[in-house]
Structure formats: structure tokens, C-alpha cells
Amino acid sequence: MKMTGAQIIMECLVREGVELVFGIPGGSTLPFYDAFRHYPQIRHILVKHEQGAAHAADAYARVTGKVGVCCATSGPGATNLVTGIANAWMDSVPMVAITGQVVTWLIGRDGFQEADTTGITLPITKANWLVLQADDLARTVKEAFHIARTGRPGPVLIDVPRDVFIQEAEFEYPETVDLPGFRPTLDGHPAQIRKAAQLIAESEKPLILAGHGVKISRAFEELKELAEKAHIPVITTLLGISGFPGSHPLCMGMPGMHGMYWNNLAIGQADLLIAIGMRFDDRVTGALKDFAPHARVIHIDIDPAEIGKNVKPTVPIVGDVKRVLAALNPLVKEKRHDEWLAWIRKVREEHPSIAIPDNDELLPQYVVKKIYELSGGQGYVVTGVGQHQMWAAQYFWNDKPNSFVTSGGLGPMGFEVPAAMGVQFAHPKELVWSICGDGGFQMTMQELAAIVEHELPIKFAILNNSFLGMVRQWQEMFYGNRVFATREFGPDYVKLAEAFGLMGLRVTERKQVEGAIHLALTHPGPVLIDFQVKPDECVYPMVPPGASLSETIDQPPVEAKPTPRREKVKAK
Amino acid sequence: MTKNTKHTIVALVENKPGVLNRIASKWRQRGFNIESLAVGHSEIPGLSRMTFVLGGPAADVEQVTKQLYKVVDVVKISDLTEEEIVTRELALIKVNATDQNRGAIIEIVDIFRGEIVDVSPDSVVVEITGTEDKVDAAFEMLRPYGIRELARTGRVAVTRGRATSTLELESAGERKYRPAGQGKPRVGSLL
């Protein structure tokens, strides 16, 4: 059957089960948008900035396991997607980005709104295509979805010139994909799995390091079985949080730069690390030369390139985490490690790491902890990047699988608002908290308009310290307290909320916190709370950049540093 | 410290636009310097064969090789560094030549089993085939006469004997690769 290029893409999206497309139309994609009218089963969400479209599609994909789809026009539309695509690339999130391109006869002539989109996105996509004839569209879209979701997931991009959207071609959706160069290994090597079981049986001080791979492959039950059967403490990386129940007695929280002191010490003592779907990021390992000096390492990952990239494993296992664990668990012997756990518990009691002082100050940690408690561990939490993210990671010990959504590898400020939108679209009836920093919030807050338009009842909590807090913390600690260019001028967030059509609340004292959270939880619509927290609070524990895990600073030094006070910067 | 050696890597890739860029980009991202790169058709329709020469620690080369497999159009990669291989490169050298010294140049070219492929009143073009060392040596011998132009192809390599760095034979004369798309021959440029 003859169809236009635009119709062919829409037909493909329907067959791939796409329900939502986040995007903004433009000159080059107009023929594509014209085809949406005939496909009511696919909703288009008009965002306010393409970065928002990519982050929303990204978060939607993280919590559903489906492929997130975003769309932008040529040139500036496509370049605005780049941050969101890079974020999905670093965190292995399945995403298909469809971009418009100038007409084929203008390509390479610096046409209006032309950018070399496939060139720009080449290092941050698993694959990308510039499709020059409508005949190739169906196969390209089929391959795109297959590549995005297969093996280690990631973003792909399809660049379509305006005339190719209009061109007619015979539509036939390919049944199969034939990519000889793309056949990821899913099952672990049986001999390696036997070796791993052997190492686990021999180990006295084992630790599991659970990463994003556990959540991506939905291996929650398999991980729990392994941990319980062999009695092994589970440390969850930033992206691994909510891959293992936070209330489980074997859950130890996060390791690394702002991880729990006890974990960093335990890694130094361990004789076996079972790294599952994690990639030994520098924020986890600290200085590599001193990382886990006594440990043998079992590394399970679907991407062979991750094996041995940073840490050389004793037993490498390439494969899908869920399948590998399912094969490993029956070979693992039941065992107890009471002495080892008692040792960790002792360190934990001596260095509580995340205890909150009992005073009147409005501490950001207190706010995060209260949100966690009062939400009853229900629902989803989304964060941006910075101090507030680390506090959220320290205090949200979620039980609900895959309910902690944050950006790990790339770390773009401004993830929190559009990502919360993506999560709420995926789960319209669930509670979604967006923990925001005042810096990142101002980068993408325009998406509040889309959120109100679609009546998404997201609860935004801005931990407002009037600083780019994490950068300020580094200036204080490592740049001789020379605080420069990190003091934020923020708007009146309550008025801002009201302007967008949200309920706005302001909290300036500790005693108001619970009331405000209660109000937000009972209000049916979106709410924004401006928590004006202590401005100079720093994130601890901390491993200084370049230092080893054994050098973790558990608590701030006692000698008082000169305190930068909150000074209202007046608008001129 | 890991020893720095020269590595010979062979990649079989689908002949599609952008492949060379993608592969070069992977090398660049990981901070690798390509000493030479030779590309041409392989014996399998639709697949091109690239031969790289790289310097660097073996562990890094292994990492980059793994990264290359992430490029969807890469069908097979072989590190031939430890294998028994035959390597060759070809050089075209344009040398200043006068009636007085042309005989001496021809003598040098003969020693290296090269060929004079063009002659003009004041220059000759010499073709040399062999290992990089041999090409280097010939170049050094010709240098005193004055080199006007030098063009080298970079190394190409195949394994000796039965071992192979290409796809396995399925039956007599047939490889296990079929290009996608209803048997349509895919011709195109790697760029």
C-alpha cells in the first residue's frame, strides 16, 4: 500500500506500541505532524523546550521499560535534544529520537535551520540514520527500535528530510531484523557462572554492588534471592537505588563519593565484590589504585566493553543480569555471614553518616527525610543533579522496585522537572515527587506549563538554598572558600507556581515542613513547595575528588568555616 | 607497565555511509592515534575490510576493540598482533632524477624489487611493495636524490595458513553473511 513517509513512520510507531511522543514541531517536521491527525492512538505532548522532550521520554522509558520517543525539528530543534540524548546514552536508556532535516537538495548547503544532526549525535547514540528515501523508512524504524531496546539499551536517532516525509513509498513492515554486527550476548557463559558460584562459596566478606543493570533487566527477584541465599549485603549505586528494597536488612545504601561511610569502609575490607549491572564509575570507586584492595571481583554486565574497562575482574560474565542471576542462583550455596554483617553494623553505629541534628534549623536533609516518611515509601521520586540529588539518594530508601529516577552518568541540571513529567505520564495514578535544586529547576521550569496543561499532579519540592550548592561546596572545600558565581538569584517561587497554575507553598521553618507536605499530598493537582533551607549546608559523607574510598570524610570538620549567609539579591 | 607495541587490527564492516566516521570517532573518543588505515572491498559483497595499525598498551587496544563492536555496522574484528600474518604496503615515490643519476636510482629500485612506473626528464616515479620496514629503507636510499612526493597506502594484512580473520565458510565458497534487504546489492561509500 502506498503511503507518505510521514504515514509510514506513524504506522511503524503504532506497531512498536508507542503511546506517547514528546516534542515540538517545526518547518521540517510539519508533514510528519500533519500525519498525527489520523493516529489518535498516539498522543503527542507539546513540551516547551526540546531538552524537556528528551528528558521526559528518557524518564518514561526508565519507569516503563518501553522505548521513549521524542521528536524535534531540524537545526535548533535537534541540537536542543542533544543534552537529553547524551543523558540517555550515559545511563543506557532506550530512546528513539526523530528529527526533521532540511530538504534533501539543500543538505550540505547550510540551508535555513540545517545542522549535521547525525554528525552531532554520532558519539552519543547507539546508531543513527539520515534517511534519504521513503523506501528505507520502515526498515530503519524497525531497526531503530530493535537496537534501542536490545542488549545494553540506549538512544538512537532517525533524521528525516522534509521531502522524505512527503515522498510516497510502498509500506511493508519488516517482520525481522537482520543485523549481523549486532547480536548481544544475553546468556552468561556456564563455566564462568560456575566459577562465580565457587568464589561466592569461598568468600567470607562478600559485597554485592548493584547498579542500573538490575533495574533495566528487571532482575529484582533474582537479586533478592542471591542476596538472601548467600547472605550478602547489597550496596546500591546511585542508579541502582530501588533495585533492591531499601527496608531489607541486607540493604546498605549507596557507596562512593557521597555514599555511606560504612559502605566505603566495607569495600576496603571485602574479599569479594559481586558487581551486577554496574560499571565502576569514578564516583563509585574513588581513586582506582586503592579500590577494594583485598577483593576478588565477579563482574556481570551485558556490555563486554564494560568488563575490565576500569576494574579487572577475576570472573567476568557477559550477559543479561536477570538471565545470569537466574542461572547463578541455583548453584549458590546457602551461607551465613553474621560476623561480616556485625562488623558493618558496628561501623554503621559508630559512623551514622546520615544522622540529622535535632535543632530548629531548616535543613535540606530533614525536608527530604520527611517527604520520604510522609509519602510512606509509596510512589516515585525524581531528582535533578547536585546537592539535593545526593540528599535524595541518601534518604530515599525505597522498597518499590524502580521508583528512584535520577541522572547518573551525564549529570545534567534541569532533569528534575521534565523527567517527573515523563514518570507521571507513564503512571498517571501514582504519586510522583520531584526533588529539585533551585539552580536546576530554573533551567527547565518552563515545562510546568505542559504539566499543568495535562493536569499531572506532580509534587515539586525545591530545596532552595539560593546557591548552586554543589559547586559552592567544592569552592569552599577545594578552592579556599572563594565563593564565586554560585550565588543564585531566584524568583518568588510561590508567585511563579501561581503564574503557571500550580498550588505554591513556602516553607521557611522546620515546624512548617510536615504541614506543607501533608497539604501537597492531599491536594489533587500539582504543587510546588519552596523550601528555603539552610543555605550553607554541605553534603557529607564525601570522598574528595581524586582521593580513595578509605579517605572518606564522614562528617564536616569541627572548626567553623566562614559561613556564606543568605543575602537576597535584589532585582534591578 | 604494559608494553607499547604496534597492533594490527582488521575490521569487517558493512559498506554503508558513515561507517568510517563512526569507527574513527570511536578511536578518537578513547584517545587512540591511528598510524595507518587501509580500506577496500573484502571477498564478500557488501562488506569492506579495514586494516588499522595502532600503537598503545595491549589492554587499551582490547578496550577499543570491544568499543568497536558497539558500532552496529561492524561485523567482525580481529586483533592480528599475536598471529602469524603477511603484511604489505605499497608506496609511490616521485624522485628527482637527472641523466647522470637515473642509472643509480634504477639500481636502488632493483635492489628493493621495485619498479619505475613513470619517467620524465627530471624525475621518476618508483613503486615499492613490501613491509613498512622495506618501504622505509627504500625511501631512505632515495632521499638523497630529492623526494618530490610520497604516497603510502598503509598496512594491509592477512593471516598465514588456514587461520582467517574473515567470516567462516558455510559451504564451498559461501560466507555466512547476507546483506539485509531482499538480496539487493548494497553499494555505497563508507564516507
Short mmCIF file of C-alpha atoms in Angstrom, two decimals, chain B:
data_model
loop_
_atom_site.label_atom_id
_atom_site.label_comp_id
_atom_site.label_asym_id
_atom_site.label_seq_id
_atom_site.Cartn_x
_atom_site.Cartn_y
_atom_site.Cartn_z
CA MET B 1 53.76 -1.03 32.87
CA THR B 2 52.19 -2.64 29.87
CA LYS B 3 54.39 -2.76 26.84
CA ASN B 4 53.60 -0.44 23.97
CA THR B 5 53.55 -2.36 20.72
CA LYS B 6 52.18 -1.82 17.28
CA HIS B 7 48.88 -3.59 16.83
CA THR B 8 47.34 -4.77 13.61
CA ILE B 9 43.55 -4.81 13.76
CA VAL B 10 41.29 -5.98 10.95
CA ALA B 11 37.64 -4.97 10.88
CA LEU B 12 34.99 -6.32 8.55
CA VAL B 13 32.29 -3.68 8.22
CA GLU B 14 29.10 -3.22 6.26
CA ASN B 15 29.64 -0.94 3.33
CA LYS B 16 27.31 1.86 4.44
CA PRO B 17 27.66 5.61 4.56
CA GLY B 18 29.16 6.90 7.79
CA VAL B 19 30.89 3.69 8.89
CA LEU B 20 34.40 5.07 8.57
CA ASN B 21 33.37 8.14 10.53
CA ARG B 22 31.82 6.04 13.28
CA ILE B 23 34.89 3.87 13.65
CA ALA B 24 37.31 6.78 13.54
CA SER B 25 35.15 8.52 16.12
CA LYS B 26 35.39 5.53 18.49
CA TRP B 27 39.19 5.55 18.22
CA ARG B 28 39.23 9.30 18.83
CA GLN B 29 36.91 9.16 21.86
CA ARG B 30 39.28 6.74 23.57
CA GLY B 31 42.33 8.81 22.69
CA PHE B 32 43.91 6.49 20.13
CA ASN B 33 46.20 7.53 17.36
CA ILE B 34 45.79 5.60 14.14
CA GLU B 35 49.18 5.13 12.50
CA SER B 36 47.74 3.80 9.31
CA LEU B 37 44.41 2.79 7.91
CA ALA B 38 43.75 0.92 4.68
CA VAL B 39 40.22 0.29 3.41
CA GLY B 40 38.95 -1.66 0.45
CA HIS B 41 36.46 -4.30 -0.57
CA SER B 42 36.66 -7.73 1.00
CA GLU B 43 35.89 -11.01 -0.76
CA ILE B 44 32.29 -10.77 0.49
CA PRO B 45 29.90 -8.49 -1.41
CA GLY B 46 28.65 -5.69 0.83
CA LEU B 47 31.50 -5.96 3.32
CA SER B 48 34.57 -3.78 3.39
CA ARG B 49 37.81 -4.70 5.09
CA MET B 50 39.71 -2.16 7.15
CA THR B 51 43.23 -2.70 8.39
CA PHE B 52 44.41 -0.47 11.23
CA VAL B 53 47.82 -0.07 12.73
CA LEU B 54 47.77 1.33 16.24
CA GLY B 55 50.28 1.94 18.96
CA GLY B 56 49.45 1.63 22.65
CA PRO B 57 49.25 -0.73 25.61
CA ALA B 58 47.58 -4.07 24.84
CA ALA B 59 44.89 -3.54 27.49
CA ASP B 60 43.82 -0.29 25.86
CA VAL B 61 43.72 -1.87 22.42
CA GLU B 62 41.47 -4.61 23.80
CA GLN B 63 39.14 -1.99 25.26
CA VAL B 64 38.93 -0.09 22.00
CA THR B 65 38.33 -3.30 20.08
CA LYS B 66 35.39 -4.01 22.39
CA GLN B 67 34.12 -0.48 21.86
CA LEU B 68 34.27 -1.01 18.10
CA TYR B 69 31.86 -3.91 18.37
CA LYS B 70 29.30 -1.37 19.57
CA VAL B 71 29.22 0.11 16.09
CA VAL B 72 26.24 -1.68 14.62
CA ASP B 73 27.79 -1.92 11.14
CA VAL B 74 30.89 -3.73 12.39
CA VAL B 75 30.56 -7.43 11.60
CA LYS B 76 33.85 -8.82 12.84
CA ILE B 77 37.04 -7.55 14.42
CA SER B 78 40.31 -9.46 14.67
CA ASP B 79 43.45 -8.44 16.50
CA LEU B 80 46.22 -9.95 14.40
CA THR B 81 49.06 -8.69 16.57
CA GLU B 82 49.86 -12.11 18.00
CA GLU B 83 49.02 -14.01 14.81
CA GLU B 84 51.25 -15.15 12.01
CA ILE B 85 50.46 -12.68 9.29
CA VAL B 86 51.61 -11.46 5.93
CA THR B 87 51.68 -7.68 5.77
CA ARG B 88 52.30 -5.42 2.83
CA GLU B 89 52.07 -1.82 1.91
CA LEU B 90 52.55 -0.02 -1.32
CA ALA B 91 54.33 3.28 -1.84
CA LEU B 92 54.63 5.55 -4.84
CA ILE B 93 57.69 7.77 -4.61
CA LYS B 94 58.45 10.57 -7.06
CA VAL B 95 62.20 11.22 -7.04
CA ASN B 96 64.30 13.90 -8.72
CA ALA B 97 66.33 12.27 -11.47
CA THR B 98 68.86 13.57 -13.98
CA ASP B 99 70.58 11.86 -16.87
CA GLN B 100 73.61 11.49 -14.61
CA ASN B 101 71.96 9.74 -11.66
CA ARG B 102 68.97 7.95 -13.21
CA GLY B 103 71.02 4.76 -13.55
CA ALA B 104 71.93 4.80 -9.87
CA ILE B 105 68.26 5.25 -8.90
CA ILE B 106 67.22 2.34 -11.09
CA GLU B 107 69.87 0.22 -9.38
CA ILE B 108 68.45 1.03 -5.95
CA VAL B 109 64.92 0.30 -7.14
CA ASP B 110 66.06 -3.06 -8.49
CA ILE B 111 67.63 -4.00 -5.17
CA PHE B 112 64.28 -3.39 -3.49
CA ARG B 113 62.46 -5.22 -6.30
CA GLY B 114 60.55 -2.08 -7.02
CA GLU B 115 59.54 -0.72 -10.37
CA ILE B 116 59.91 2.51 -12.22
CA VAL B 117 56.37 3.30 -13.31
CA ASP B 118 56.89 6.74 -14.86
CA VAL B 119 59.80 8.68 -16.23
CA SER B 120 60.10 12.36 -17.08
CA PRO B 121 63.18 14.44 -17.98
CA ASP B 122 63.80 15.45 -14.35
CA SER B 123 62.01 12.80 -12.24
CA VAL B 124 60.95 9.18 -11.95
CA VAL B 125 58.05 7.58 -10.10
CA VAL B 126 59.02 4.47 -8.16
CA GLU B 127 56.62 1.78 -6.95
CA ILE B 128 57.71 -0.19 -3.90
CA THR B 129 55.72 -3.02 -2.34
CA GLY B 130 56.63 -4.72 0.92
CA THR B 131 56.63 -4.39 4.65
CA GLU B 132 56.79 -0.92 6.20
CA ASP B 133 60.47 -1.51 7.02
CA LYS B 134 61.30 -2.23 3.41
CA VAL B 135 59.40 0.84 2.20
CA ASP B 136 61.20 2.93 4.86
CA ALA B 137 64.57 1.58 3.74
CA ALA B 138 63.90 2.28 0.07
CA PHE B 139 62.72 5.77 0.96
CA GLU B 140 65.91 6.43 2.92
CA MET B 141 68.06 5.26 0.00
CA LEU B 142 66.19 7.50 -2.44
CA ARG B 143 66.01 10.53 -0.16
CA PRO B 144 69.45 11.97 -1.14
CA TYR B 145 68.22 12.41 -4.70
CA GLY B 146 65.39 14.63 -3.57
CA ILE B 147 61.85 13.37 -2.91
CA ARG B 148 59.08 15.30 -4.60
CA GLU B 149 56.12 13.25 -3.48
CA LEU B 150 55.44 10.23 -1.36
CA ALA B 151 52.15 8.31 -1.19
CA ARG B 152 51.82 5.24 1.05
CA THR B 153 48.74 3.03 1.37
CA GLY B 154 49.27 1.89 4.94
CA ARG B 155 49.44 -1.72 6.01
CA VAL B 156 47.16 -4.48 4.74
CA ALA B 157 47.35 -7.89 6.35
CA VAL B 158 46.09 -11.45 6.03
CA THR B 159 46.81 -14.40 8.28
CA ARG B 160 49.11 -17.19 7.14
CA GLY B 161 47.87 -20.72 6.51
CA ARG B 162 44.41 -21.92 7.47
CA ALA B 163 43.61 -19.29 10.11
CA THR B 164 41.43 -16.46 8.86
CA SER B 165 40.27 -13.07 10.04
CA THR B 166 37.20 -13.06 7.84
CA LEU B 167 33.87 -14.85 8.21
CA GLU B 168 33.83 -18.63 8.23
CA LEU B 169 32.91 -20.52 5.13
CA GLU B 170 29.44 -22.01 5.32
CA SER B 171 29.88 -24.29 2.34
CA ALA B 172 32.33 -24.23 -0.50
CA GLY B 173 32.89 -20.64 -1.45
CA GLU B 174 29.97 -19.21 0.51
CA ARG B 175 30.35 -16.91 3.52
CA LYS B 176 27.87 -16.68 6.37
CA TYR B 177 26.99 -13.07 5.69
CA ARG B 178 23.92 -11.95 3.79
CA PRO B 179 23.30 -8.26 3.49
CA ALA B 180 19.89 -7.16 4.72
CA GLY B 181 17.19 -6.01 2.31
CA GLN B 182 15.92 -8.75 -0.01
CA GLY B 183 19.24 -9.56 -1.54
CA LYS B 184 19.58 -6.12 -3.09
CA PRO B 185 23.26 -5.43 -3.55
CA ARG B 186 24.29 -2.59 -1.32
CA VAL B 187 26.79 -0.39 -2.97
CA GLY B 188 27.84 2.78 -1.35
CA SER B 189 30.63 4.73 0.11
CA LEU B 190 31.97 4.33 3.61
CA LEU B 191 32.12 8.07 3.95
#
